[in-house]
Amino acid sequence: MKLMHIKNYLFVTLFLVFGFATAQAQTGNIQGTISDENGIYVSGANIFIETLNKGTISDFDGRFTLVGVPEGTYTLQITYIGYGNVDQEVSVASGETASVVVELMPTNYQLDEVEVAAQGLSGQAKALNTQRTNLNITNVVSTDQIGKFPDANIGDAVKRIPGITMQVDQGEARNVIVRGLSPQLNSVTLNGSRIPSAEADNRNIQMDLIPSDMIQTIEVNKAVTPDMDGDALGGSVNLVTRTAPQGFRLSATLGSGINFITDKRNLNASFLVGDRTKDGKFGWMLGAVIQDNDFGSDNIEAEWTDEFAFTNAEGEEEELEVNPYTNVAEQRTYLVQRVRRSFSANFDYQFDANNSIYLKTMYNWRDDRENRYVLAQEILDAEDIGSDDFTITNGIPTRFPAEIARETKGGIDNNRNQNARLEDQRMQNYTLGGNHLWGNVKVDWFTSYAKASEERLDERYAQFATEYTVINDNSDPEFPIMTAANPGDANNLSAFEFDEITNETQYTDKMTSIFLSMLKFLRTFLEKEMGP
């Protein structure tokens, strides 16, 4: 019975589709692309036919479609912020699709003693046009705007958008927070395809996996629309990779520096090349990025309390009310090597004005090697503190016995770990899609496969411990410190006894795959009546 219903539904749908297309046989369509002076596609451009009061806007690939256009010759009026207006003549034949390629040029405005040039605005102009023409609350940033800042990964670039903050790891932005909502309540997509998390215990997307050089546009949707996943309460971040240009394009960067904490060099290199065949049908874009950053950090971590307990002469536990003081203090040193690699290959093929397909791929791989050294000092429990073992000055404990621990975090000595804790995170995404126009019906489809993984091989923690009396100095609340009452205790490493060691191996991978097909009656949903 259910099979019969499905067959009937398919028959009715196909009947409506072809019937609707046939009904428009006395009209034609216009489909085209819009690019800038560098051959880069632009989105958010207005395309308008004044005589028909019919118009639309270009998408992220610079494509636009106008359907149901009567036979004849018309003038397309293309307007775009920061660029000169273009009037393009096009002839439409019944039952056919006219193809148009438009190139926009930046404009210069001569004022009294002031010259305003569009060169600096050209990149962000694309983003502003897209932001202006989107239906929901959106912020869009282009690759040219990203390049003005020294952001190594895409997380550092996203945090510059209004309403966005990031959770930071070792100085690099990692997890996105939209409008104050935690990272697990937001979603991240790559070319509209969902990216899985590489970590096992959460759904946070590691934004520092992707170098900023690999992304063409960042689109932050702060109001989720019906065509998006419904699990993003805060918002959705869509990363658009670079597409094939209209002509040959080559870009390369190389940079280096020194980190003054580790006195080691940093290396950054990127390579981008793309072109399109002379007939304009086949386009390709290849990109590769490597970033090798050897850095470190020193920090102090402390816990505060207003309670103090000890054992009195009668052997009973006694509690005292004191002013807040640090009962735990840790001095930490981190030595980190972060190697980030990314590879991208994007292709598209235009069969004719009505049919095209594309393939977008990206592979990101980050090795994060870390050695952590900790000197941890914590006040002993009440039963281990006698009435003569401590000193309280002005209501603050300034001397007391503490447990001292020296901890190390590292790994085994091999070619991969290199005697450090290795966090191997990878993310890959492959998307195959197409755009087809049948009369007044447009079919957009794509299928994608994405995988994220994290591997930690032989992660080792070791701890040695002892006890001695410390001097607690809280005179500077921002930098509290505990020091040995007898300096010789801190330097006597033989007094530290082996406490514990752990060795752990972890592996996590997550995969997502999707096939999505959208059937659009363009006359109803896509066309907008707008002014020139």
Coordinates of C-alpha atoms in Angstrom, one line a residue:
M1 CA 0.0 0.0 0.0
K2 CA 2.8 2.4 0.9
L3 CA 4.6 1.6 -2.3
M4 CA 1.5 2.6 -4.3
H5 CA 1.4 5.9 -2.5
I6 CA 5.0 6.6 -3.3
K7 CA 4.6 5.8 -6.9
N8 CA 1.5 8.0 -7.2
Y9 CA 3.4 10.8 -5.4
L10 CA 6.4 10.6 -7.8
F11 CA 4.1 10.5 -10.8
V12 CA 2.2 13.6 -9.6
T13 CA 5.4 15.4 -8.9
L14 CA 7.0 14.7 -12.3
F15 CA 3.7 15.6 -14.0
L16 CA 3.7 19.0 -12.2
V17 CA 7.3 19.6 -13.0
F18 CA 7.2 18.9 -16.7
G19 CA 3.7 20.4 -17.0
F20 CA 4.9 23.6 -15.4
A21 CA 8.0 23.7 -17.7
T22 CA 5.9 23.1 -20.8
A23 CA 3.5 25.8 -19.9
Q24 CA 6.4 28.3 -20.1
A25 CA 7.4 27.2 -23.6
Q26 CA 6.9 30.7 -25.1
T27 CA 9.5 32.2 -22.8
G28 CA 13.2 31.7 -22.2
N29 CA 15.7 31.9 -19.4
I30 CA 18.8 33.9 -18.7
Q31 CA 21.7 32.4 -16.7
G32 CA 25.1 33.9 -16.2
T33 CA 28.1 34.6 -13.9
I34 CA 29.5 37.8 -12.5
S35 CA 33.2 38.3 -11.6
D36 CA 35.5 41.1 -10.7
E37 CA 38.5 42.5 -12.5
N38 CA 40.7 39.6 -11.1
G39 CA 38.3 36.9 -12.4
I40 CA 37.0 36.2 -8.9
Y41 CA 33.3 35.5 -8.7
V42 CA 31.2 38.0 -6.7
S43 CA 28.1 37.3 -4.7
G44 CA 25.2 39.6 -3.8
A45 CA 25.2 41.6 -7.1
N46 CA 21.8 43.0 -8.2
I47 CA 20.7 42.0 -11.7
F48 CA 17.6 43.8 -13.0
I49 CA 15.5 44.1 -16.2
E50 CA 13.7 47.4 -15.9
T51 CA 11.2 46.9 -18.8
L52 CA 10.0 43.7 -17.1
N53 CA 10.4 44.8 -13.5
K54 CA 12.2 41.5 -12.9
G55 CA 15.4 40.9 -11.0
T56 CA 17.5 38.6 -8.9
I57 CA 20.9 38.4 -7.1
S58 CA 24.1 36.4 -7.6
D59 CA 25.0 33.5 -5.3
F60 CA 28.4 32.7 -3.7
D61 CA 29.7 31.3 -7.0
G62 CA 28.7 34.5 -8.9
R63 CA 25.8 32.7 -10.7
F64 CA 22.4 34.1 -11.3
T65 CA 19.2 32.8 -13.0
L66 CA 16.2 34.6 -14.5
V67 CA 13.3 32.5 -15.8
G68 CA 10.1 33.1 -17.6
V69 CA 11.6 35.9 -19.7
P70 CA 9.6 36.6 -22.9
E71 CA 11.3 36.5 -26.3
G72 CA 13.2 39.6 -27.2
T73 CA 16.3 41.7 -26.5
Y74 CA 16.7 43.2 -23.0
T75 CA 19.3 45.2 -21.1
L76 CA 20.5 43.7 -17.8
Q77 CA 21.4 46.4 -15.2
I78 CA 24.0 45.0 -12.8
T79 CA 24.8 47.1 -9.7
Y80 CA 27.3 46.3 -7.0
I81 CA 28.7 48.3 -4.1
G82 CA 32.2 49.6 -4.9
Y83 CA 32.0 48.8 -8.6
G84 CA 30.7 50.7 -11.6
N85 CA 27.2 49.9 -13.0
V86 CA 27.1 47.6 -16.0
D87 CA 24.5 47.5 -18.7
Q88 CA 24.6 44.1 -20.5
E89 CA 22.4 43.4 -23.6
V90 CA 21.1 39.9 -24.0
S91 CA 18.7 38.2 -26.5
V92 CA 16.2 35.6 -25.3
A93 CA 14.8 33.0 -27.6
S94 CA 11.7 30.9 -26.8
G95 CA 12.5 27.7 -24.9
E96 CA 16.2 28.4 -24.7
T97 CA 18.6 29.7 -22.0
A98 CA 20.8 32.7 -22.8
S99 CA 24.3 32.6 -21.2
V100 CA 25.9 35.8 -20.0
V101 CA 29.4 36.5 -18.5
V102 CA 29.8 39.9 -16.8
E103 CA 33.0 41.5 -15.5
L104 CA 32.7 44.3 -13.0
M105 CA 35.3 47.0 -12.7
P106 CA 36.0 49.2 -9.6
T107 CA 35.2 52.9 -9.8
N108 CA 37.2 55.9 -8.7
Y109 CA 35.4 59.1 -7.5
Q110 CA 37.2 62.4 -7.8
L111 CA 36.4 64.8 -5.1
D112 CA 37.9 68.2 -4.1
E113 CA 41.4 67.4 -3.0
V114 CA 40.3 63.9 -2.0
E115 CA 40.5 60.7 -4.1
V116 CA 38.5 57.7 -3.1
A117 CA 39.7 54.5 -4.7
A118 CA 37.8 51.2 -4.7
Q119 CA 40.9 49.0 -4.6
G120 CA 40.9 48.6 -0.8
L121 CA 37.1 48.0 -0.7
S122 CA 36.9 45.5 -3.5
G123 CA 37.3 42.4 -1.3
Q124 CA 34.9 43.4 1.5
A125 CA 32.5 44.9 -1.0
K126 CA 31.6 41.3 -2.0
A127 CA 30.9 40.5 1.6
L128 CA 28.8 43.6 2.2
N129 CA 26.7 43.0 -0.9
T130 CA 26.0 39.4 0.2
Q131 CA 25.2 40.6 3.7
R132 CA 22.8 43.2 2.4
T133 CA 20.9 40.9 0.1
N134 CA 20.6 37.9 2.5
L135 CA 17.2 37.2 4.0
N136 CA 18.3 36.6 7.6
I137 CA 20.7 38.2 10.1
T138 CA 24.1 37.6 8.6
N139 CA 27.7 38.8 8.8
V140 CA 30.0 38.0 5.8
V141 CA 33.7 38.5 5.6
S142 CA 35.7 38.0 2.4
T143 CA 39.2 36.6 2.0
D144 CA 40.7 40.0 1.2
Q145 CA 39.5 41.3 4.5
I146 CA 40.8 38.3 6.3
G147 CA 44.2 38.9 4.7
K148 CA 44.5 42.3 6.4
F149 CA 45.0 40.6 9.8
P150 CA 47.8 38.2 10.9
D151 CA 45.3 35.3 11.5
A152 CA 46.9 31.9 11.0
N153 CA 43.7 29.9 11.4
I154 CA 40.0 30.5 10.5
G155 CA 39.0 30.7 14.2
D156 CA 41.1 33.9 14.7
A157 CA 39.4 35.4 11.7
V158 CA 35.9 34.5 12.8
K159 CA 36.4 36.1 16.2
R160 CA 36.6 39.6 14.6
I161 CA 33.0 39.3 13.5
P162 CA 30.5 41.2 15.7
G163 CA 28.6 38.9 18.1
I164 CA 31.3 36.2 18.0
T165 CA 33.8 35.2 20.7
M166 CA 36.0 32.2 20.8
Q167 CA 37.4 29.7 23.3
V168 CA 41.2 29.9 23.1
D169 CA 43.8 27.2 23.3
Q170 CA 47.5 28.3 23.7
G171 CA 46.6 31.7 22.2
E172 CA 44.8 30.4 19.2
A173 CA 41.0 30.6 18.7
R174 CA 39.4 27.2 18.7
N175 CA 35.7 26.9 19.6
V176 CA 33.2 29.4 18.3
I177 CA 30.7 31.1 20.6
V178 CA 27.8 32.9 18.8
R179 CA 25.8 35.5 20.8
G180 CA 27.1 34.1 24.1
L181 CA 25.9 30.5 23.5
S182 CA 28.4 27.7 24.2
P183 CA 30.2 26.1 21.2
Q184 CA 28.1 22.9 21.3
L185 CA 25.0 24.9 20.6
N186 CA 26.3 26.3 17.3
S187 CA 27.0 24.5 14.0
V188 CA 29.8 24.9 11.4
T189 CA 29.5 23.9 7.8
L190 CA 32.0 23.8 4.9
N191 CA 30.3 24.8 1.6
G192 CA 27.0 24.0 3.2
S193 CA 28.1 20.5 4.4
R194 CA 28.2 19.8 8.1
I195 CA 31.6 19.4 9.7
P196 CA 31.9 16.8 12.6
S197 CA 33.9 17.4 15.8
A198 CA 37.2 15.7 16.1
E199 CA 36.9 15.3 19.9
A200 CA 35.1 12.4 21.5
D201 CA 33.3 14.1 24.4
N202 CA 31.7 17.1 22.7
R203 CA 30.4 18.4 19.4
N204 CA 32.6 21.5 19.3
I205 CA 34.2 22.2 15.9
Q206 CA 37.9 22.8 16.1
M207 CA 38.2 26.0 14.0
D208 CA 42.0 26.2 14.4
L209 CA 42.2 23.1 12.2
I210 CA 41.6 25.2 9.0
P211 CA 44.2 27.8 7.9
S212 CA 42.6 31.1 7.0
D213 CA 44.3 31.1 3.5
M214 CA 42.1 28.2 2.4
I215 CA 38.8 30.0 2.9
Q216 CA 37.3 32.5 0.4
T217 CA 34.3 33.7 2.5
I218 CA 33.0 33.4 6.1
E219 CA 29.3 33.6 6.5
V220 CA 27.8 33.7 10.0
N221 CA 24.1 33.2 10.2
K222 CA 22.8 34.4 13.5
A223 CA 19.2 33.4 12.8
V224 CA 18.7 29.9 11.5
T225 CA 16.4 29.6 8.5
P226 CA 14.3 26.5 7.5
D227 CA 16.9 25.2 5.1
M228 CA 19.5 24.8 7.8
D229 CA 20.0 22.2 10.5
G230 CA 17.8 22.9 13.5
D231 CA 20.5 22.1 16.1
A232 CA 22.2 25.5 16.0
L233 CA 20.5 27.6 18.7
G234 CA 23.2 30.3 18.7
G235 CA 23.9 30.4 14.9
S236 CA 25.6 28.7 12.0
V237 CA 29.0 29.5 10.5
N238 CA 29.4 28.5 6.9
L239 CA 32.9 28.4 5.4
V240 CA 33.1 28.8 1.6
T241 CA 36.3 27.5 0.0
R242 CA 37.9 29.1 -3.0
T243 CA 36.4 28.5 -6.4
A244 CA 38.0 28.4 -9.8
P245 CA 38.6 31.9 -11.3
Q246 CA 37.6 33.2 -14.7
G247 CA 41.3 33.3 -15.7
F248 CA 44.7 32.1 -14.6
R249 CA 45.4 33.0 -10.9
L250 CA 48.6 32.3 -8.9
S251 CA 49.2 33.3 -5.3
A252 CA 52.0 32.3 -3.0
T253 CA 53.2 33.5 0.4
L254 CA 56.2 32.7 2.6
G255 CA 57.0 34.0 6.1
S256 CA 59.1 33.2 9.1
G257 CA 59.8 34.5 12.6
I258 CA 61.2 33.7 16.0
N259 CA 59.3 33.0 19.2
F260 CA 61.2 34.6 22.1
I261 CA 59.9 32.2 24.7
T262 CA 61.3 29.1 23.0
D263 CA 63.9 30.9 20.8
K264 CA 62.7 28.7 17.9
R265 CA 61.6 29.7 14.4
N266 CA 58.1 29.8 13.0
L267 CA 57.3 29.0 9.3
N268 CA 54.3 29.9 7.2
A269 CA 53.9 29.0 3.5
S270 CA 50.9 28.9 1.2
F271 CA 50.4 28.2 -2.5
L272 CA 47.2 28.8 -4.6
V273 CA 46.8 28.3 -8.4
G274 CA 43.7 28.1 -10.6
D275 CA 42.6 28.6 -14.1
R276 CA 39.7 28.0 -16.6
T277 CA 39.8 26.6 -20.1
K278 CA 39.4 28.9 -23.0
D279 CA 35.9 27.8 -23.7
G280 CA 35.0 28.7 -20.1
K281 CA 33.6 25.2 -19.3
F282 CA 36.2 23.6 -17.0
G283 CA 37.6 25.4 -14.1
W284 CA 40.0 24.2 -11.4
M285 CA 41.7 25.6 -8.2
L286 CA 44.4 23.9 -6.1
G287 CA 45.7 25.1 -2.8
A288 CA 48.2 24.0 -0.1
V289 CA 49.2 25.6 3.2
I290 CA 51.7 24.6 5.9
Q291 CA 52.3 26.4 9.2
D292 CA 54.9 25.2 11.6
N293 CA 54.8 27.2 14.9
D294 CA 57.2 26.4 17.8
F295 CA 56.1 28.4 20.8
G296 CA 55.5 28.2 24.5
S297 CA 53.9 29.9 27.5
D298 CA 54.3 30.3 31.3
N299 CA 51.4 30.8 33.6
I300 CA 50.3 30.7 37.2
E301 CA 47.1 29.0 38.4
A302 CA 45.7 29.3 41.9
E303 CA 42.7 28.3 43.9
W304 CA 41.3 30.6 46.7
T305 CA 39.4 29.8 49.9
D306 CA 38.4 31.5 53.2
E307 CA 38.6 28.3 55.3
F308 CA 41.5 27.0 57.3
A309 CA 41.6 23.9 59.5
F310 CA 44.2 22.2 61.7
T311 CA 44.5 19.7 64.5
N312 CA 44.8 21.3 68.0
A313 CA 46.8 20.0 71.0
E314 CA 43.8 17.9 72.1
G315 CA 43.8 16.0 68.8
E316 CA 40.6 17.6 67.6
E317 CA 40.1 19.3 64.3
E318 CA 39.6 23.0 64.6
E319 CA 38.5 25.5 61.9
L320 CA 39.3 29.2 61.7
E321 CA 37.7 32.0 59.8
V322 CA 40.3 33.7 57.7
N323 CA 40.5 36.2 54.8
P324 CA 40.6 34.7 51.3
Y325 CA 44.0 33.2 50.5
T326 CA 45.5 30.7 48.0
N327 CA 45.5 27.2 49.2
V328 CA 46.6 25.8 45.8
A329 CA 49.2 27.3 43.5
E330 CA 50.6 25.9 40.3
Q331 CA 53.4 27.2 38.2
R332 CA 53.2 25.8 34.6
T333 CA 55.5 25.9 31.6
Y334 CA 54.2 24.8 28.2
L335 CA 56.4 24.0 25.2
V336 CA 54.3 23.5 22.1
Q337 CA 55.0 22.7 18.4
R338 CA 51.9 23.1 16.3
V339 CA 52.1 22.0 12.7
R340 CA 49.1 22.7 10.5
R341 CA 48.7 21.4 6.9
S342 CA 45.8 21.9 4.5
F343 CA 45.2 20.8 1.0
S344 CA 42.3 21.8 -1.3
A345 CA 41.2 20.9 -4.8
N346 CA 38.1 22.3 -6.4
F347 CA 36.7 21.6 -9.9
D348 CA 33.6 22.6 -11.8
Y349 CA 32.3 21.9 -15.3
Q350 CA 29.7 23.8 -17.3
F351 CA 28.0 21.4 -19.7
D352 CA 25.8 24.2 -21.1
A353 CA 23.8 27.2 -19.9
N354 CA 21.4 24.8 -18.0
N355 CA 23.6 22.2 -16.5
S356 CA 26.8 22.3 -14.4
I357 CA 28.5 20.1 -11.8
Y358 CA 31.2 20.8 -9.2
L359 CA 33.6 18.9 -6.9
K360 CA 35.0 20.5 -3.8
T361 CA 37.6 18.8 -1.5
M362 CA 39.6 19.7 1.5
Y363 CA 42.0 17.9 3.8
N364 CA 43.2 19.4 7.1
W365 CA 45.8 17.9 9.3
R366 CA 47.2 19.3 12.6
D367 CA 50.0 17.8 14.8
D368 CA 50.0 19.4 18.2
R369 CA 53.1 18.3 20.3
E370 CA 53.1 19.5 23.8
N371 CA 55.4 19.1 26.9
R372 CA 54.0 20.5 30.1
Y373 CA 56.0 20.9 33.3
V374 CA 54.1 21.7 36.6
L375 CA 55.2 22.7 40.1
A376 CA 52.0 22.2 42.1
Q377 CA 51.7 23.2 45.8
E378 CA 48.6 22.5 47.9
I379 CA 48.0 22.9 51.7
L380 CA 47.8 19.7 53.6
D381 CA 44.7 18.3 55.2
A382 CA 43.7 19.3 58.7
E383 CA 44.9 16.0 60.3
D384 CA 48.5 16.7 59.0
I385 CA 48.7 20.3 60.3
G386 CA 49.6 20.9 64.0
S387 CA 48.9 24.0 66.0
D388 CA 52.6 25.1 65.7
D389 CA 52.9 24.3 61.9
F390 CA 51.4 27.5 60.5
T391 CA 51.4 31.3 60.8
I392 CA 48.4 33.6 60.3
T393 CA 49.2 37.3 59.7
N394 CA 46.4 39.9 59.5
G395 CA 43.8 37.1 59.1
I396 CA 45.7 35.5 56.2
P397 CA 47.6 32.2 56.4
T398 CA 51.2 33.1 55.4
R399 CA 53.0 29.9 56.4
F400 CA 51.8 26.3 56.4
P401 CA 52.9 22.8 55.3
A402 CA 52.0 21.8 51.8
E403 CA 52.2 18.8 49.4
I404 CA 54.6 19.6 46.6
A405 CA 54.3 17.8 43.3
R406 CA 56.4 18.0 40.1
E407 CA 54.4 16.8 37.1
T408 CA 55.3 16.2 33.5
K409 CA 53.1 15.6 30.5
G410 CA 54.8 14.1 27.4
G411 CA 55.0 11.0 25.3
I412 CA 57.3 8.3 24.0
D413 CA 60.4 9.0 21.9
N414 CA 59.7 8.1 18.3
N415 CA 59.4 9.9 14.9
R416 CA 55.7 10.9 15.5
N417 CA 55.6 11.8 19.2
Q418 CA 59.1 13.1 19.4
N419 CA 59.1 12.7 23.2
A420 CA 56.0 14.9 23.6
R421 CA 52.3 14.5 24.0
L422 CA 51.0 14.2 20.4
E423 CA 47.4 15.3 19.5
D424 CA 46.9 14.3 15.9
Q425 CA 43.6 15.9 14.6
R426 CA 42.4 15.6 11.0
M427 CA 39.3 16.8 9.1
Q428 CA 38.4 16.0 5.6
N429 CA 35.4 17.0 3.4
Y430 CA 34.4 16.0 -0.1
T431 CA 31.3 17.5 -1.8
L432 CA 30.0 16.6 -5.3
G433 CA 27.0 18.7 -6.5
G434 CA 25.2 20.0 -9.5
N435 CA 22.9 22.8 -10.8
H436 CA 20.3 22.1 -13.4
L437 CA 17.6 24.2 -15.0
W438 CA 14.5 22.6 -16.7
G439 CA 12.3 25.3 -18.0
N440 CA 11.2 27.3 -14.9
V441 CA 12.3 24.5 -12.5
K442 CA 15.7 24.5 -11.0
V443 CA 17.2 21.4 -9.3
D444 CA 20.2 21.9 -7.0
W445 CA 21.8 18.7 -5.5
F446 CA 24.9 17.7 -3.6
T447 CA 26.3 14.7 -1.8
S448 CA 29.0 15.1 0.7
Y449 CA 31.2 13.0 3.0
A450 CA 33.0 14.5 6.0
K451 CA 35.3 12.8 8.6
A452 CA 37.1 14.2 11.6
S453 CA 39.5 12.2 13.8
E454 CA 41.7 12.6 16.8
E455 CA 44.5 10.3 17.8
R456 CA 46.7 10.4 20.9
L457 CA 49.3 7.7 21.0
D458 CA 51.1 6.8 24.3
E459 CA 50.2 10.0 26.2
R460 CA 52.2 9.9 29.4
Y461 CA 51.8 11.8 32.7
A462 CA 54.4 11.3 35.6
Q463 CA 54.4 12.8 39.1
F464 CA 56.9 13.0 41.9
A465 CA 55.8 14.4 45.3
T466 CA 57.2 15.5 48.7
E467 CA 56.1 17.8 51.6
Y468 CA 57.7 20.9 53.2
T469 CA 56.6 24.2 54.7
V470 CA 55.9 27.1 52.3
I471 CA 55.6 30.9 52.5
N472 CA 52.3 32.0 51.0
D473 CA 52.5 35.5 49.5
N474 CA 49.1 36.9 48.3
S475 CA 50.2 40.6 48.3
D476 CA 49.7 40.7 44.6
P477 CA 46.3 38.9 44.0
E478 CA 47.0 38.7 40.2
F479 CA 50.3 36.8 40.8
P480 CA 50.1 34.8 44.0
I481 CA 53.1 32.7 44.8
M482 CA 54.2 30.0 47.2
T483 CA 57.9 29.6 48.0
A484 CA 59.8 27.1 50.2
A485 CA 60.4 28.4 53.7
N486 CA 63.7 26.6 53.5
P487 CA 65.1 27.2 49.9
G488 CA 67.1 24.0 50.2
D489 CA 63.8 22.0 50.3
A490 CA 62.8 23.1 46.8
N491 CA 66.2 22.3 45.4
N492 CA 66.5 18.9 47.0
L493 CA 65.2 16.8 44.1
S494 CA 66.2 13.6 45.8
A495 CA 63.5 14.3 48.4
F496 CA 60.8 13.9 45.8
E497 CA 59.4 10.4 45.7
F498 CA 57.8 8.7 42.7
D499 CA 54.1 9.0 43.0
E500 CA 52.3 7.8 39.8
I501 CA 52.6 7.4 36.0
T502 CA 49.9 6.9 33.5
N503 CA 50.1 5.9 29.8
E504 CA 47.0 6.3 27.6
T505 CA 46.2 5.9 23.9
Q506 CA 43.0 7.4 22.5
Y507 CA 41.4 7.4 19.0
T508 CA 38.2 9.0 18.0
D509 CA 36.6 9.5 14.6
K510 CA 33.3 10.9 13.5
M511 CA 31.7 10.8 10.0
T512 CA 28.8 12.5 8.3
S513 CA 27.4 11.9 4.9
I514 CA 24.4 13.5 3.2
F515 CA 22.6 13.7 -0.1
L516 CA 20.4 16.7 -0.5
S517 CA 18.3 17.7 -3.5
M518 CA 16.3 20.9 -3.7
L519 CA 13.6 21.4 -6.3
K520 CA 12.8 25.0 -6.8
F521 CA 10.0 26.6 -8.8
L522 CA 12.0 29.7 -9.6
R523 CA 9.1 32.0 -10.5
T524 CA 7.7 31.4 -7.0
F525 CA 10.7 31.4 -4.8
L526 CA 13.8 32.9 -6.4
E527 CA 12.8 35.9 -8.4
K528 CA 12.4 39.3 -6.7
E529 CA 10.8 42.4 -8.0
M530 CA 13.3 45.1 -7.1
G531 CA 14.3 48.6 -8.2
P532 CA 17.4 49.2 -10.3

